[in-house]
Amino acid sequence: MAAASYDREDGGGGGGGGAQRGSRDAYDPNYVPDSVKTFVTHLYRHIRDKNVYEIHQMYEGGFQRLSDRLFRDAPWPSAEAVAPYCDGDHVFLLLYRELWYRHAYARLSPLTASHRAESWANYCDLFSVVLHGVVNMQLPNQWLWDMVDEFVYQFQSFCQYRAKLKSKTEDELQQLKQFDTAWNVYGVLNYLQALVEKSMIAQILEREKEGLEQFTATDGYDYEGGSNVLKVLGYYSMIGLLRIHCLLGDYHTGLKCLAPIDLNQQGVYTIVIGSHISTIYHYGFANLMMRRYVDAIREFNKILLYIVKYKQYHQKSPQYDQILKKNEQMYALLAICLSLCPQHNLIDENVSTQLKEKYNDKMTKMQRFDDESYAAYDELFSYACPKFITPSPPVLDQPLTNYNQDAYRLQLKLFLYEVKQQQLLSGVRSYLKLYSTITIAKLAQYMEVDEATLRSILMTYKHKMHAVDNNGKIVSSTDFDFYIKEDVIHVAESKPIKRHGDYFLRQILKFEEMIGELEKVQFD
């Protein structure tokens, strides 16, 4: 968040009715510039008319431009001040407040527990209207995704805020006591789960597989005069649940929440790039922590290849910096996956090239399993992991300590313990890759251990290189298998699939680019 005071005003800008006026103490929540009056009036009219295109233009463009020009480090006018320009419409004002608080979180700092609690109350009111009222409007998928994404972010931010107790003033501690029910983890999970269940999105996606629904084909919109809000919020709430469970360290439940969405197909989650990246990042991370390395590698490869091809089209997007950050984090996670479970045949050439440029030295270290190796794993994990949270509120009567890093340290400890358990396995793998058959006695001699210890190591390898998928089926995550018969180890290595088609397609594209360049050359 921008390092600006919460009540500070922006003295710059101009046009359309003037910027917010005066010094940092001059903010008047009731002052509404002409350009904001026009913005609110038009946005309200387009929402009432279900004009999704115009709503999207105003949401993505108009709101950002006005924020940059008039409210760079100041809040927008209060909802009460703009109420006359939207006929005092209750639902519209809930949406306006959602934008108001999102702007405050992004640009104003520090936010007090009171402001955070007010934002929580607004989300409760907004989601309650969607769940229990009749919402007759269509909103852009981008806005609905941002709503769920911001809801989870503000929950995460509040958990981190209240976990840093050492620097809190007496007034801040009093506010934490006063608003102790705000952003309760059960309340957050219940709202997201309620949106999933009330929207019946899991059943809709199941019916779509049978050809009885057109949810994905219409991008979630209702072209028969209905509303897309509940259905699409329910859909994105499944991704929100995955993210929250990852922050809590409950990876199995997170993946279970995402199960209705088929990641092997194009879906509504791919329409908004923020949703697409967040889904795959958290899905991949959860699979990494559950030792489902192949699933993580496959999905990281697909999304990283997508970003390589399409990131230039999002350079003007407000989320461009976040796209680049998540891109770097996913390369770090991919480096970890490939170091623990080499599966280079699953990686596209472009992704492999980028990966080597970024992490070739660290991946070489991580193969050695010494102190430098653990330091490399520690560094990459710490850089690429989510910001884990402790959801329980603090005990304010005891000596005040910061516990905002406790959840992260626990997850790091568990991860490095898993890495340490695999220390001997890299040696087993390197030997077995050299032989099609080898006796246990001979391999034990090479590894300088007794036969009983080697059998234990081989069983450990079998265990660590297998995982249970979402259907309860045990699947292998290694590129070769082995079995023991009469004290002889038999190795069956899977042959990598040669992708001749991909190679020729890349060469054809290169030649087309060269021909295009040559055609531009002017000869005298």
XYZ file of C-alpha atoms in Angstrom:
524
model
C 0.000 0.000 0.000
C 1.136 3.528 -0.698
C 2.880 5.244 2.166
C 0.404 8.090 2.562
C -1.578 9.199 5.590
C -5.207 8.066 5.691
C -6.693 11.542 5.990
C -4.349 13.235 3.572
C -5.741 15.114 0.576
C -4.398 15.384 -2.942
C -3.847 18.979 -3.936
C -3.016 18.176 -7.570
C -5.162 17.335 -10.552
C -7.777 19.420 -12.233
C -10.555 19.520 -14.760
C -14.058 18.154 -14.512
C -14.864 20.079 -11.370
C -11.483 20.365 -9.664
C -9.405 18.165 -7.444
C -9.764 17.608 -3.746
C -8.702 20.785 -2.037
C -6.214 21.990 0.497
C -3.774 20.338 2.848
C -3.829 16.903 4.487
C -6.380 18.140 7.023
C -8.744 19.616 4.427
C -10.397 16.367 3.330
C -14.137 16.865 3.306
C -16.015 13.565 2.810
C -19.079 15.535 1.695
C -17.315 17.410 -1.114
C -18.091 15.792 -4.494
C -16.213 17.124 -7.555
C -18.255 17.516 -10.734
C -16.326 14.716 -12.452
C -17.272 12.324 -9.625
C -20.933 13.386 -9.870
C -20.823 12.566 -13.588
C -19.028 9.266 -12.947
C -21.527 8.122 -10.311
C -24.554 9.202 -12.367
C -23.378 7.378 -15.492
C -22.194 4.258 -13.650
C -25.535 4.009 -11.850
C -27.438 4.389 -15.117
C -25.342 1.732 -16.890
C -25.773 -0.711 -13.997
C -29.527 -0.111 -14.030
C -29.564 -0.660 -17.826
C -27.330 -3.799 -17.531
C -24.882 -2.281 -20.008
C -21.911 -4.532 -19.152
C -19.581 -3.021 -21.749
C -19.986 0.540 -20.451
C -19.795 -0.615 -16.819
C -16.507 -2.364 -17.608
C -15.106 0.740 -19.322
C -15.975 2.937 -16.351
C -14.769 0.394 -13.788
C -11.453 -0.404 -15.471
C -10.773 3.017 -16.993
C -12.823 5.822 -15.459
C -12.397 4.835 -11.808
C -8.626 4.416 -12.199
C -8.214 7.709 -14.050
C -10.207 9.671 -11.467
C -8.284 7.973 -8.653
C -4.968 8.948 -10.262
C -6.043 12.519 -10.914
C -8.110 13.484 -7.900
C -7.577 10.889 -5.182
C -3.969 9.785 -5.467
C -3.511 9.900 -1.685
C -6.996 10.845 -0.488
C -10.250 8.927 -0.017
C -13.104 9.237 -2.473
C -16.183 11.186 -1.294
C -18.331 9.304 1.192
C -21.231 7.136 0.053
C -23.651 9.490 1.782
C -22.288 12.413 -0.265
C -22.816 10.666 -3.629
C -26.209 9.171 -2.679
C -28.203 12.003 -4.379
C -26.581 11.120 -7.735
C -27.784 7.494 -7.682
C -31.287 8.022 -6.241
C -29.995 6.737 -2.902
C -30.005 3.193 -4.343
C -28.982 0.840 -1.481
C -27.266 -1.833 -3.607
C -25.392 0.717 -5.718
C -24.093 2.422 -2.554
C -22.856 -0.947 -1.252
C -20.934 -1.381 -4.512
C -19.611 2.182 -4.254
C -18.398 1.556 -0.695
C -16.692 -1.634 -1.873
C -14.738 0.491 -4.380
C -14.153 3.158 -1.711
C -12.534 0.734 0.741
C -10.571 -1.032 -1.998
C -9.114 2.329 -3.036
C -8.307 3.069 0.624
C -6.484 -0.265 1.046
C -4.497 0.261 -2.145
C -3.448 3.883 -1.701
C -3.888 5.039 1.885
C -1.930 3.977 4.929
C -2.164 3.148 7.734
C -5.728 1.891 7.984
C -7.056 1.540 11.509
C -8.947 -1.448 12.915
C -12.060 0.735 12.722
C -11.731 1.263 8.951
C -11.025 -2.443 8.437
C -14.094 -3.369 10.492
C -16.253 -0.958 8.467
C -15.086 -2.600 5.235
C -15.924 -6.030 6.698
C -19.418 -4.809 7.611
C -19.915 -3.501 4.063
C -18.919 -6.872 2.556
C -21.323 -8.609 4.945
C -24.155 -6.310 3.802
C -23.251 -6.671 0.117
C -22.993 -10.477 0.175
C -26.174 -10.722 2.268
C -28.062 -8.787 -0.423
C -26.664 -11.122 -3.105
C -27.505 -14.224 -1.054
C -30.918 -13.267 0.297
C -32.195 -10.470 -1.929
C -33.127 -10.168 -5.590
C -30.156 -8.696 -7.472
C -31.304 -7.795 -10.955
C -28.053 -6.587 -12.543
C -25.129 -7.775 -14.645
C -21.600 -6.827 -13.623
C -18.336 -7.423 -15.523
C -16.442 -10.575 -14.575
C -13.418 -8.399 -13.783
C -15.337 -6.522 -11.077
C -16.818 -9.700 -9.583
C -13.400 -11.367 -9.484
C -11.830 -8.266 -7.917
C -14.601 -8.307 -5.293
C -13.757 -11.857 -4.147
C -10.021 -11.261 -4.506
C -10.175 -8.090 -2.411
C -12.369 -9.781 0.196
C -9.721 -12.476 0.735
C -6.885 -9.931 0.622
C -8.497 -7.726 3.286
C -9.012 -10.786 5.512
C -5.341 -11.692 5.067
C -4.289 -8.075 5.689
C -6.339 -7.861 8.899
C -4.846 -11.102 10.244
C -1.345 -9.732 9.608
C -2.265 -6.347 11.118
C -3.551 -7.706 14.419
C -0.613 -10.149 14.698
C 1.882 -7.242 14.962
C 1.195 -6.256 18.536
C 4.514 -4.834 19.743
C 4.163 -1.508 17.949
C 0.444 -1.038 18.681
C -0.646 2.023 20.675
C -3.161 1.802 23.511
C -5.840 3.235 21.223
C -5.121 0.608 18.522
C -5.276 -2.203 21.084
C -8.587 -0.842 22.336
C -9.931 -0.846 18.770
C -8.834 -4.473 18.318
C -10.808 -5.393 21.431
C -13.806 -3.390 20.206
C -13.834 -5.005 16.744
C -12.824 -8.521 17.802
C -15.521 -10.139 15.634
C -14.456 -8.369 12.409
C -12.877 -10.608 9.758
C -13.540 -13.741 11.790
C -12.180 -16.719 9.854
C -15.448 -18.662 10.188
C -17.430 -15.681 8.927
C -15.128 -15.274 5.899
C -15.303 -18.979 5.021
C -19.060 -19.096 5.608
C -19.777 -16.214 3.212
C -17.679 -17.731 0.430
C -19.164 -21.192 0.992
C -22.681 -19.727 1.082
C -22.075 -18.032 -2.283
C -20.878 -21.351 -3.743
C -23.890 -23.259 -2.421
C -26.599 -20.644 -3.106
C -25.356 -20.126 -6.671
C -25.433 -23.925 -7.229
C -22.328 -23.385 -9.340
C -20.993 -26.923 -8.788
C -24.245 -28.368 -10.168
C -24.216 -25.878 -13.061
C -20.672 -26.930 -14.042
C -21.663 -30.608 -13.757
C -24.695 -30.040 -15.990
C -22.475 -28.171 -18.449
C -20.385 -31.324 -18.957
C -23.587 -33.046 -20.079
C -24.415 -30.224 -22.487
C -27.357 -28.966 -20.403
C -25.857 -25.582 -19.452
C -24.008 -22.777 -21.271
C -22.175 -21.156 -18.361
C -18.651 -21.163 -19.855
C -19.838 -20.516 -23.409
C -21.515 -17.272 -22.274
C -18.580 -16.321 -19.980
C -21.005 -16.555 -17.069
C -23.298 -13.794 -18.380
C -27.073 -14.179 -18.595
C -28.353 -13.130 -22.024
C -31.998 -13.790 -21.176
C -32.489 -10.738 -18.976
C -31.346 -12.308 -15.703
C -28.363 -11.601 -13.450
C -24.852 -13.063 -13.525
C -23.832 -11.744 -10.101
C -24.650 -14.717 -7.840
C -23.450 -17.385 -10.273
C -20.130 -15.718 -11.069
C -19.484 -14.727 -7.433
C -20.135 -18.369 -6.507
C -17.692 -19.499 -9.188
C -14.926 -17.129 -8.074
C -15.635 -17.967 -4.423
C -14.335 -21.492 -5.081
C -11.002 -19.907 -6.044
C -11.223 -17.632 -2.993
C -11.691 -20.701 -0.765
C -8.647 -22.372 -2.319
C -6.598 -19.269 -1.572
C -7.757 -18.991 2.046
C -7.097 -22.661 2.777
C -3.596 -22.258 1.310
C -3.027 -19.297 3.652
C -4.154 -21.514 6.538
C -1.994 -24.457 5.425
C -4.974 -26.749 4.704
C -4.036 -27.741 1.163
C -6.263 -30.805 0.864
C -9.425 -28.830 1.658
C -8.321 -26.036 -0.684
C -7.973 -28.412 -3.639
C -11.286 -30.036 -2.738
C -12.993 -26.608 -2.945
C -11.606 -26.108 -6.461
C -12.551 -29.607 -7.671
C -15.716 -28.561 -9.632
C -13.528 -26.422 -11.962
C -11.797 -28.477 -14.673
C -8.359 -26.897 -15.140
C -7.791 -28.954 -18.303
C -10.482 -26.914 -20.068
C -10.958 -23.221 -20.778
C -13.221 -21.775 -18.126
C -14.548 -18.526 -16.698
C -11.451 -18.437 -14.459
C -9.269 -17.878 -17.576
C -11.220 -14.803 -18.772
C -9.740 -12.506 -16.116
C -5.957 -12.822 -16.038
C -5.792 -12.100 -12.290
C -8.191 -14.969 -11.636
C -6.261 -17.265 -14.014
C -2.901 -16.606 -12.360
C -4.223 -16.752 -8.787
C -5.968 -20.074 -9.472
C -2.903 -21.784 -10.916
C -0.476 -20.264 -8.398
C -2.438 -21.535 -5.396
C -3.342 -24.831 -7.089
C 0.326 -25.445 -7.932
C 1.525 -24.459 -4.465
C -1.019 -26.738 -2.758
C 0.072 -29.652 -4.965
C 3.732 -28.934 -4.206
C 3.064 -29.106 -0.461
C 1.140 -32.369 -0.919
C 3.979 -33.909 -3.007
C 1.861 -33.980 -6.177
C 4.804 -32.601 -8.093
C 3.690 -33.687 -11.575
C 0.347 -31.845 -11.296
C 2.128 -28.721 -10.036
C 4.767 -28.841 -12.795
C 2.182 -29.366 -15.532
C 0.025 -26.396 -14.471
C 2.965 -24.068 -13.756
C 4.309 -24.844 -17.223
C 0.973 -23.995 -18.886
C 0.449 -20.680 -17.067
C 4.079 -19.553 -17.478
C 3.891 -20.268 -21.198
C 0.634 -18.290 -21.340
C 2.270 -15.311 -19.580
C 5.270 -15.437 -21.961
C 2.889 -15.176 -24.933
C 0.331 -12.678 -23.638
C 1.856 -10.474 -20.943
C 2.558 -7.645 -23.420
C -1.217 -7.229 -23.876
C -1.616 -6.404 -20.168
C 1.091 -3.741 -19.814
C -1.489 -0.984 -19.256
C -3.463 -3.056 -16.758
C -3.436 -1.946 -13.090
C -2.530 -5.566 -12.269
C 0.547 -5.705 -14.525
C 3.047 -5.466 -11.641
C 1.186 -8.210 -9.787
C 1.266 -10.392 -12.934
C 5.052 -9.991 -13.156
C 5.507 -10.744 -9.440
C 3.410 -13.911 -9.568
C 5.265 -14.904 -12.743
C 8.599 -14.728 -10.885
C 7.181 -16.595 -7.883
C 5.868 -19.415 -10.058
C 9.272 -19.838 -11.738
C 10.747 -20.214 -8.229
C 8.106 -22.823 -7.323
C 8.725 -24.637 -10.603
C 12.467 -24.738 -9.805
C 11.641 -26.337 -6.425
C 9.307 -28.915 -8.023
C 11.843 -29.920 -10.678
C 14.627 -30.197 -8.094
C 12.547 -32.525 -5.929
C 11.018 -34.427 -8.847
C 12.866 -34.056 -12.184
C 10.237 -34.045 -14.937
C 11.867 -31.946 -17.642
C 9.910 -33.697 -20.391
C 6.798 -31.846 -19.118
C 8.381 -28.411 -19.624
C 8.022 -26.345 -22.778
C 11.268 -25.148 -24.379
C 10.455 -21.453 -23.833
C 9.676 -22.004 -20.140
C 12.788 -24.169 -19.730
C 14.973 -21.437 -21.241
C 13.544 -18.781 -18.901
C 13.917 -21.121 -15.919
C 17.595 -21.772 -16.665
C 18.283 -18.046 -16.996
C 16.692 -17.350 -13.610
C 17.522 -20.338 -11.429
C 20.060 -22.636 -13.092
C 22.703 -22.040 -10.367
C 20.226 -22.547 -7.539
C 18.799 -25.720 -9.107
C 22.343 -27.105 -9.357
C 22.833 -26.371 -5.640
C 19.491 -27.925 -4.720
C 20.550 -31.244 -6.263
C 23.432 -31.562 -3.777
C 21.463 -31.644 -0.500
C 24.092 -29.935 1.654
C 23.873 -26.718 3.700
C 23.978 -24.590 0.538
C 21.164 -26.699 -0.878
C 18.921 -26.100 2.151
C 19.703 -22.388 2.010
C 18.615 -22.341 -1.654
C 15.362 -24.192 -0.860
C 14.745 -21.830 2.075
C 15.345 -18.751 -0.093
C 13.101 -19.835 -2.980
C 10.310 -21.054 -0.716
C 10.358 -17.858 1.361
C 10.228 -15.741 -1.798
C 7.502 -17.698 -3.588
C 5.147 -18.910 -0.837
C 1.855 -17.168 0.066
C 1.750 -14.873 3.105
C 0.495 -17.434 5.606
C -1.771 -16.253 8.392
C -2.730 -17.199 11.926
C -6.526 -16.764 11.942
C -7.069 -16.809 15.716
C -7.298 -13.411 17.441
C -4.520 -12.460 19.871
C -4.772 -12.638 23.672
C -4.345 -8.967 24.517
C -4.043 -9.417 28.285
C -0.682 -11.204 28.034
C 2.705 -9.571 27.236
C 2.432 -8.257 23.673
C 4.519 -10.026 21.021
C 4.480 -10.150 17.244
C 3.295 -13.497 15.921
C 2.708 -12.553 12.271
C 5.615 -14.798 11.139
C 4.609 -17.894 13.149
C 2.490 -19.532 10.428
C 5.191 -18.897 7.795
C 7.910 -20.380 10.021
C 5.805 -23.483 10.633
C 5.179 -24.056 6.903
C 8.861 -23.450 6.116
C 9.894 -25.928 8.833
C 7.543 -28.595 7.433
C 8.768 -27.980 3.891
C 12.481 -28.187 4.809
C 11.778 -31.326 6.852
C 10.306 -32.866 3.699
C 13.381 -31.783 1.727
C 15.698 -33.336 4.332
C 13.806 -36.619 4.184
C 14.576 -36.764 0.463
C 18.325 -36.205 0.953
C 19.338 -39.824 0.291
C 16.757 -40.255 -2.447
C 18.695 -38.223 -5.006
C 21.561 -40.701 -4.675
C 19.225 -43.667 -5.219
C 17.747 -41.983 -8.281
C 21.107 -41.254 -9.894
C 22.190 -44.915 -9.529
C 18.911 -46.423 -10.695
C 18.915 -44.202 -13.792
C 22.172 -45.921 -14.853
C 20.913 -49.519 -14.657
C 18.056 -51.594 -15.974
C 18.803 -54.270 -13.349
C 21.101 -54.240 -10.317
C 21.310 -56.434 -7.221
C 20.516 -54.996 -3.815
C 23.939 -56.073 -2.548
C 25.733 -54.227 -5.339
C 23.712 -51.005 -4.930
C 24.204 -51.133 -1.148
C 27.943 -51.378 -1.746
C 27.876 -48.359 -4.083
C 25.869 -46.298 -1.580
C 28.011 -47.469 1.360
C 25.058 -48.705 3.441
C 23.960 -52.172 4.564
C 21.231 -54.055 2.687
C 18.572 -53.521 5.372
C 19.154 -49.751 5.262
C 19.008 -49.774 1.449
C 15.660 -51.582 1.480
C 14.372 -48.907 3.855
C 15.691 -46.171 1.532
C 14.024 -47.821 -1.492
C 10.701 -48.028 0.360
C 11.050 -44.363 1.325
C 11.678 -43.478 -2.324
C 8.544 -45.380 -3.360
C 6.542 -43.532 -0.699
C 7.895 -40.047 -1.428
C 7.479 -40.367 -5.187
C 3.817 -41.361 -4.906
C 0.889 -39.234 -3.802
C -2.876 -39.549 -3.438
C -4.856 -37.546 -5.995
C -8.248 -35.871 -5.478
C -10.038 -39.120 -6.310
C -8.135 -41.103 -3.677
C -6.036 -42.860 -6.297
C -2.304 -43.392 -5.675
C -0.305 -41.865 -8.536
C 3.425 -41.820 -9.275
C 5.288 -38.535 -9.685
C 8.594 -39.924 -10.951
C 9.798 -40.438 -14.522
C 10.750 -44.078 -13.878
C 9.609 -46.999 -11.742
C 11.266 -50.058 -10.208
C 10.401 -53.296 -8.473
C 12.406 -55.900 -6.534
C 12.352 -59.577 -7.455
C 14.617 -62.117 -5.755
C 16.995 -59.426 -4.435
C 17.344 -57.849 -7.892
C 16.084 -54.342 -8.604
C 14.407 -54.041 -12.029
C 14.141 -50.492 -13.394
C 11.486 -49.471 -15.917
C 12.186 -45.984 -17.258
C 9.506 -44.128 -19.160
C 10.677 -42.792 -22.503
C 10.161 -39.033 -22.943
C 7.728 -38.189 -25.711
C 9.464 -36.408 -28.568
C 7.341 -33.490 -29.657
C 8.266 -33.180 -33.314
C 5.138 -31.131 -34.051
C 6.055 -28.449 -31.490
C 9.579 -28.223 -32.902
C 8.383 -27.716 -36.491
C 5.739 -25.167 -35.400
C 8.410 -23.101 -33.627
C 10.671 -23.205 -36.668
C 7.789 -22.226 -38.991
C 6.996 -19.207 -36.777
C 10.657 -18.175 -36.785
C 10.817 -18.386 -40.575
C 7.596 -16.367 -40.900
C 9.112 -13.656 -38.687
C 12.300 -13.654 -40.787
C 10.305 -13.432 -44.045
C 8.285 -10.547 -42.569
C 11.494 -8.704 -41.666
C 13.014 -9.343 -45.103
C 9.908 -7.989 -46.842
C 10.389 -4.696 -44.998
C 13.895 -4.273 -46.376
C 14.070 -1.550 -49.036
C 16.508 -2.121 -51.930
C 17.925 0.852 -53.821
